[in-house]
mmCIF file of C-alpha atoms and ligand atoms in Angstrom:
data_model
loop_
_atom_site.group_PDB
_atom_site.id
_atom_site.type_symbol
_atom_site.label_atom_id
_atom_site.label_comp_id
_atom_site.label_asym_id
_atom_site.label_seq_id
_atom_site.Cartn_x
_atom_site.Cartn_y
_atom_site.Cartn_z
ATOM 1 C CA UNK U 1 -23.050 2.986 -3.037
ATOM 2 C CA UNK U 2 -23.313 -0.892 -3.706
ATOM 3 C CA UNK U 3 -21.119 -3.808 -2.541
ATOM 4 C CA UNK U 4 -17.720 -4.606 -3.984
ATOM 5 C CA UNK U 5 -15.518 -8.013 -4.277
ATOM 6 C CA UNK U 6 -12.003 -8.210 -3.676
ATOM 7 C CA UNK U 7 -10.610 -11.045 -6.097
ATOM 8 C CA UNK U 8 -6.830 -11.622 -7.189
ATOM 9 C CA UNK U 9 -5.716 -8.910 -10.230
ATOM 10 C CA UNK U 10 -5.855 -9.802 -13.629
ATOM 11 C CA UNK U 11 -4.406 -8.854 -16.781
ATOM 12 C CA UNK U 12 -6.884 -6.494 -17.808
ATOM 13 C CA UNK U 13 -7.105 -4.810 -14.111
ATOM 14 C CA UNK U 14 -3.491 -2.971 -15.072
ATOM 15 C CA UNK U 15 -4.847 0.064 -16.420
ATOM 16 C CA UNK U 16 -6.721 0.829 -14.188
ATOM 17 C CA UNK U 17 -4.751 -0.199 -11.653
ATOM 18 C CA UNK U 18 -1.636 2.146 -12.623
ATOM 19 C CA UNK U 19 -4.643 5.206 -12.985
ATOM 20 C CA UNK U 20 -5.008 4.374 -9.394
ATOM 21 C CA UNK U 21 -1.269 4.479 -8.042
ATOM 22 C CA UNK U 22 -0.844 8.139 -8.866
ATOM 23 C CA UNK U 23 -2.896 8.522 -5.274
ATOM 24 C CA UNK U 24 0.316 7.017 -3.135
ATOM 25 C CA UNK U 25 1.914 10.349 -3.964
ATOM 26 C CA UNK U 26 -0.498 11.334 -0.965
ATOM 27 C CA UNK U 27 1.319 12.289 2.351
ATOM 28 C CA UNK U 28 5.241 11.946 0.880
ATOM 29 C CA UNK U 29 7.452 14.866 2.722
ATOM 30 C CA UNK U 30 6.664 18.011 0.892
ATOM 31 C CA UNK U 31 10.563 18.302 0.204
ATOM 32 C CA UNK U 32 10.794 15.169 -1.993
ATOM 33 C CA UNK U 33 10.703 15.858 -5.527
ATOM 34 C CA UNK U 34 7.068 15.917 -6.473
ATOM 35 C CA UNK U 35 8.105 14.466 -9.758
ATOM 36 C CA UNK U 36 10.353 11.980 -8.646
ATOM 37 C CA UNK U 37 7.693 11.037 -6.588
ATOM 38 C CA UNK U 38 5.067 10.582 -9.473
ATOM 39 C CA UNK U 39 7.481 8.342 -11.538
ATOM 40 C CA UNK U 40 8.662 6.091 -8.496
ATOM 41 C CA UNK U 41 5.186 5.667 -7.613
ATOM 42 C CA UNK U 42 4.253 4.277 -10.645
ATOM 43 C CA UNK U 43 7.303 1.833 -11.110
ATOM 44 C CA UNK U 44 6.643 0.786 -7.521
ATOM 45 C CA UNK U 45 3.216 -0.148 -9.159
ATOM 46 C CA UNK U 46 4.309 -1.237 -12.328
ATOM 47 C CA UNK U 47 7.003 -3.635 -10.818
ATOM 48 C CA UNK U 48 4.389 -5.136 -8.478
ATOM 49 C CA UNK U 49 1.805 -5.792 -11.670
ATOM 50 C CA UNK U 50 4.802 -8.001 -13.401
ATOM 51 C CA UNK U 51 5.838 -9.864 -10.400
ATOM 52 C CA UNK U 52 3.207 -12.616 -10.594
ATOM 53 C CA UNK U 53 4.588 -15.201 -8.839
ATOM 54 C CA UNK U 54 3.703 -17.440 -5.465
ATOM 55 C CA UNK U 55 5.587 -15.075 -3.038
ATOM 56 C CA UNK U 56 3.563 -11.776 -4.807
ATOM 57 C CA UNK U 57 0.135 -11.120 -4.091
ATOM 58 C CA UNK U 58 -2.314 -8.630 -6.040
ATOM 59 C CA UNK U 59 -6.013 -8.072 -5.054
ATOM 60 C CA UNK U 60 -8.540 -5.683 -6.664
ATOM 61 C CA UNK U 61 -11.691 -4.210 -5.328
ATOM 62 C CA UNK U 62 -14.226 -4.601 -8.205
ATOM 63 C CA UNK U 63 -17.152 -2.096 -7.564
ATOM 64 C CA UNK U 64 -20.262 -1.792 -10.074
ATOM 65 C CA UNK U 65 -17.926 -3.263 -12.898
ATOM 66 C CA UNK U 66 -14.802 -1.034 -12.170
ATOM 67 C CA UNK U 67 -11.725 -1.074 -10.164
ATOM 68 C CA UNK U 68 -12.081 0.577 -6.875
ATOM 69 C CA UNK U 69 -8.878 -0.321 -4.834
ATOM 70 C CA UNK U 70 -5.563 -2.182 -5.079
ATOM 71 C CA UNK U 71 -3.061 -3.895 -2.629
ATOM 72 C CA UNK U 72 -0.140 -5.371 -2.916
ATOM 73 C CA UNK U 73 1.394 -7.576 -0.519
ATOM 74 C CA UNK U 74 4.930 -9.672 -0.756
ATOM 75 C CA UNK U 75 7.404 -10.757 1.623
ATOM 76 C CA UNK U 76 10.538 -9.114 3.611
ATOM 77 C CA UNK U 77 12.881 -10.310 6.042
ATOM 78 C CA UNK U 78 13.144 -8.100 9.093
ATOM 79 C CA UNK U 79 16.691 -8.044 10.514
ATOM 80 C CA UNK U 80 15.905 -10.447 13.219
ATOM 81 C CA UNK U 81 15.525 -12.956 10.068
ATOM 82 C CA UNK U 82 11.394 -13.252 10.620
ATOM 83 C CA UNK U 83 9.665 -13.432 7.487
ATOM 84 C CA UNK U 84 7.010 -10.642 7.610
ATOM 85 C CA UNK U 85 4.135 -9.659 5.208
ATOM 86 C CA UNK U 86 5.030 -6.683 3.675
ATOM 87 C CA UNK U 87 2.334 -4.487 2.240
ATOM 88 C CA UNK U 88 4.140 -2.402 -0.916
ATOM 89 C CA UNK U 89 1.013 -0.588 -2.009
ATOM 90 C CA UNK U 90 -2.622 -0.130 -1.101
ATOM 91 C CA UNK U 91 -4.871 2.512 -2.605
ATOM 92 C CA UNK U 92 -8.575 3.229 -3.031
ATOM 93 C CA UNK U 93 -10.398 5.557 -5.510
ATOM 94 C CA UNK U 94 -11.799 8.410 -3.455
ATOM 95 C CA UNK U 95 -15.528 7.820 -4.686
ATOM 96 C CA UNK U 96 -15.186 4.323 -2.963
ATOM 97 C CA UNK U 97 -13.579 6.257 0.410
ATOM 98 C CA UNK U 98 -14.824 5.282 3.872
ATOM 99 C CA UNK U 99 -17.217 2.565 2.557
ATOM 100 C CA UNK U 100 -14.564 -0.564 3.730
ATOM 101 C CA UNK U 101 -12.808 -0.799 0.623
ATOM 102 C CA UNK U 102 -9.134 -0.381 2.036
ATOM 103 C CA UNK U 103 -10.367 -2.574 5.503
ATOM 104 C CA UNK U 104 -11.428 -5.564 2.816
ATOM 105 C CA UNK U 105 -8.332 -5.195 0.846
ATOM 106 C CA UNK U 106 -5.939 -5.311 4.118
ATOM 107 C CA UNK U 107 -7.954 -8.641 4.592
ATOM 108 C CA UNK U 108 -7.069 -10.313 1.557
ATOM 109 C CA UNK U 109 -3.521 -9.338 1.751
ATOM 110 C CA UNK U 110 -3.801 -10.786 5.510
ATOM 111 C CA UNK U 111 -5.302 -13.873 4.359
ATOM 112 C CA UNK U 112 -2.543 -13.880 1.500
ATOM 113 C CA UNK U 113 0.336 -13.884 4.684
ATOM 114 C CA UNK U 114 -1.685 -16.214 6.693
ATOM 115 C CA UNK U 115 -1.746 -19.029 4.602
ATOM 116 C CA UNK U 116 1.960 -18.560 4.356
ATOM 117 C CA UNK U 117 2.596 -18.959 7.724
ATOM 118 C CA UNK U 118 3.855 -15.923 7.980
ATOM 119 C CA UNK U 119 2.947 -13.935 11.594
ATOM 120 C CA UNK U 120 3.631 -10.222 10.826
ATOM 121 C CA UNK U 121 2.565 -7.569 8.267
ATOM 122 C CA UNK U 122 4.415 -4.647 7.804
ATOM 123 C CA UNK U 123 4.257 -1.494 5.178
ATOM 124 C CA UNK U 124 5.593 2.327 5.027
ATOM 125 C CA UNK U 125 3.519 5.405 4.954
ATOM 126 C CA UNK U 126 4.227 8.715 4.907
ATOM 127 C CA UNK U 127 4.689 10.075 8.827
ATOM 128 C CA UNK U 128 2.451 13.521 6.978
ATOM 129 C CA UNK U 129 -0.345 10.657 5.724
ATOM 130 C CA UNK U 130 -2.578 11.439 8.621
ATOM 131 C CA UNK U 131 -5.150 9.432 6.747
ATOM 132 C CA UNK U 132 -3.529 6.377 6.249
ATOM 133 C CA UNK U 133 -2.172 6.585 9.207
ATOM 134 C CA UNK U 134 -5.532 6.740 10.950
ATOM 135 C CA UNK U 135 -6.589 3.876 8.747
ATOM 136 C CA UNK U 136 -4.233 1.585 9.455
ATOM 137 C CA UNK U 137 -4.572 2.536 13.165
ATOM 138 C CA UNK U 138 -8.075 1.703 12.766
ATOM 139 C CA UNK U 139 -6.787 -1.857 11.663
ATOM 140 C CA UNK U 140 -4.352 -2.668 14.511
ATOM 141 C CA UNK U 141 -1.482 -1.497 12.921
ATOM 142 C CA UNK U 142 1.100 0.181 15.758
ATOM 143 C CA UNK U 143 4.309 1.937 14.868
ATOM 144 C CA UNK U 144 7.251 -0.051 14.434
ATOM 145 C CA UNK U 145 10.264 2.192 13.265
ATOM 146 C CA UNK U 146 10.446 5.768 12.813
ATOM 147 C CA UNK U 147 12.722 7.410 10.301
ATOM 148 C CA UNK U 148 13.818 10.734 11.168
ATOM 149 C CA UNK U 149 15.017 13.047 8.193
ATOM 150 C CA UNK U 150 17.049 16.870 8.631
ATOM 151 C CA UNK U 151 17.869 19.291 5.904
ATOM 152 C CA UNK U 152 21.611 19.708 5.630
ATOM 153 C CA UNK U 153 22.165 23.622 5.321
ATOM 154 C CA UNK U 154 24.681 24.523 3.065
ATOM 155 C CA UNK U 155 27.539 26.817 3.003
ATOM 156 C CA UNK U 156 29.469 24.903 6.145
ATOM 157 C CA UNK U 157 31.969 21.848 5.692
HETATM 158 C C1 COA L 1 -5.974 5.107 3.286
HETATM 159 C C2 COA L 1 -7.042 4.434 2.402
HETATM 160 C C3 COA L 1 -6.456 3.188 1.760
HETATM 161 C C4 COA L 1 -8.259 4.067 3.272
HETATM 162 O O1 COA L 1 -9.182 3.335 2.481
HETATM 163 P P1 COA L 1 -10.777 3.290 2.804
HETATM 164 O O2 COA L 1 -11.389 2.342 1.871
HETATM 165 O O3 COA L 1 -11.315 4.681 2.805
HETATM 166 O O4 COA L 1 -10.787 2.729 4.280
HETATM 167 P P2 COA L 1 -12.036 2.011 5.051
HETATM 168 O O5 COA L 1 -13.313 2.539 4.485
HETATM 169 O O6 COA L 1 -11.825 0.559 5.016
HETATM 170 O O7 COA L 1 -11.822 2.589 6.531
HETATM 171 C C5 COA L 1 -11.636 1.745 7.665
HETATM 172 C C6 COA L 1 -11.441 2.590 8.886
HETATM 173 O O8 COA L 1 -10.201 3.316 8.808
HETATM 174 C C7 COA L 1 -10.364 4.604 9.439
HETATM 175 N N1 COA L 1 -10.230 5.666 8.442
HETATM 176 C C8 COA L 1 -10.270 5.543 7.096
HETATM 177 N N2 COA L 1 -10.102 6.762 6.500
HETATM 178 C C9 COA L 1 -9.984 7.643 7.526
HETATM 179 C C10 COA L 1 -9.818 9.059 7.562
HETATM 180 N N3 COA L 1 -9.758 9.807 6.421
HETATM 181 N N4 COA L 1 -9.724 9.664 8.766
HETATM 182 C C11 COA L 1 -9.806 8.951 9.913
HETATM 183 N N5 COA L 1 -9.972 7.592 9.934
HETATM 184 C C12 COA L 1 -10.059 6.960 8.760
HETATM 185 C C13 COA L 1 -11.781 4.610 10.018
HETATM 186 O O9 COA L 1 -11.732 4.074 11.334
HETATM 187 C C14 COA L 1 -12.492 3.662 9.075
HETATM 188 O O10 COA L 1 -13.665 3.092 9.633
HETATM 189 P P3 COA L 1 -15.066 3.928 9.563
HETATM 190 O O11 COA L 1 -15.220 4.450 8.155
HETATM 191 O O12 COA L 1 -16.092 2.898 9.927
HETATM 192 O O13 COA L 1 -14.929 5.037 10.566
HETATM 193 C C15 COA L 1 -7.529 5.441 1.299
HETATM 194 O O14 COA L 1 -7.899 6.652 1.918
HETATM 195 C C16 COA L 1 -6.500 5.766 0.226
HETATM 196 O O15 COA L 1 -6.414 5.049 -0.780
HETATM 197 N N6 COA L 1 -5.724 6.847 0.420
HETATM 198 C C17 COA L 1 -4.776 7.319 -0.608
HETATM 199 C C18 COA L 1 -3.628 6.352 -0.845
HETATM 200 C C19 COA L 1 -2.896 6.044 0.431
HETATM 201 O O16 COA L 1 -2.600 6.911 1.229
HETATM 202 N N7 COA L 1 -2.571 4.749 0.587
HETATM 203 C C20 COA L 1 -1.829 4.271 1.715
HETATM 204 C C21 COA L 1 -0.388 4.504 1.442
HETATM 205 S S1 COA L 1 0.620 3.330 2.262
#
């Protein structure tokens, strides 16, 4: 395995980008639609590729020529009204796995947030993403909010 570059996305990165995103359909709640999954996945990614403006940020991993990771990073204002980093979507091909590929993308959407000003980064995961989970662990991340989710059984009103 050689070295990699993380660099802003370009026009060109898209295709390979959106071949990528199919891989945050990793770790949703096995009851979710696995189809509605696939599509919102991709227009989560799709949406991010368009938005190309100061308060967006899109970095690449470029590895031997190809894409070998994505982030995404924008703002969101938590309900105390801080502006926080907010991390939409990060994922890494799973030839480029363990090798610091998702540690060097977190950095550039850090450094992204940074020179904003801004003091927090957030994102979602799924709670069954152990990986991510341990990932972003590994990073400093700690858990914020928890959303809790119940089958309602039917047959009683
Ligand atoms: C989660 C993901 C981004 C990690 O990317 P990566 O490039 O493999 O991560 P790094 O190589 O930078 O790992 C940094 C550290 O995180 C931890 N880590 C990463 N993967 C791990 C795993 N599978 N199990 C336990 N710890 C892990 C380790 O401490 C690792 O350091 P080490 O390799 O020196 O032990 C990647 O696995 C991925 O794209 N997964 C699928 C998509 C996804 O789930 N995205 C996140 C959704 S929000």
């Amino acid at each position: 395995m050689s070295g990699f570059t993380v660099r802003p996305c370009l026009p060109e990165d898209r295709d390979p980008v959106l071949a990528l995103a199919q891989r945050l359909t990793e770790g949703v709640a096995p009851w979710r639609d696995p189809d509605a999954v696939a599509a919102a996945v991709l227009g989560w990614v799709t949406t991010s590729l368009e938005h190309t403006d100061d308060d967006h940020g899109t970095f690449v991993a470029v590895r031997e020529g190809h894409v070998a990771g994505f982030v995404t990073v924008t703002t969101r204002t938590h309900f105390t009204g801080q502006r926080d980093a907010y991390v939409g979507e990060l994922v890494v091909s799973p030839d480029a796995e363990r090798t610091g590929v998702g540690s060097a993308l977190v950095g550039a959407a850090e450094s992204w947030a940074r020179a904003r000003g801004l003091r927090h980064m957030t994102l979602e995961t799924g709670a069954a993403n152990l990986r991510a989970r341990a990932f972003y662990r590994a990073l400093g991340f700690t858990d914020e909010d928890v959303r809790l989710s119940k089958p309602i059984s039917a047959g009683e009103t």
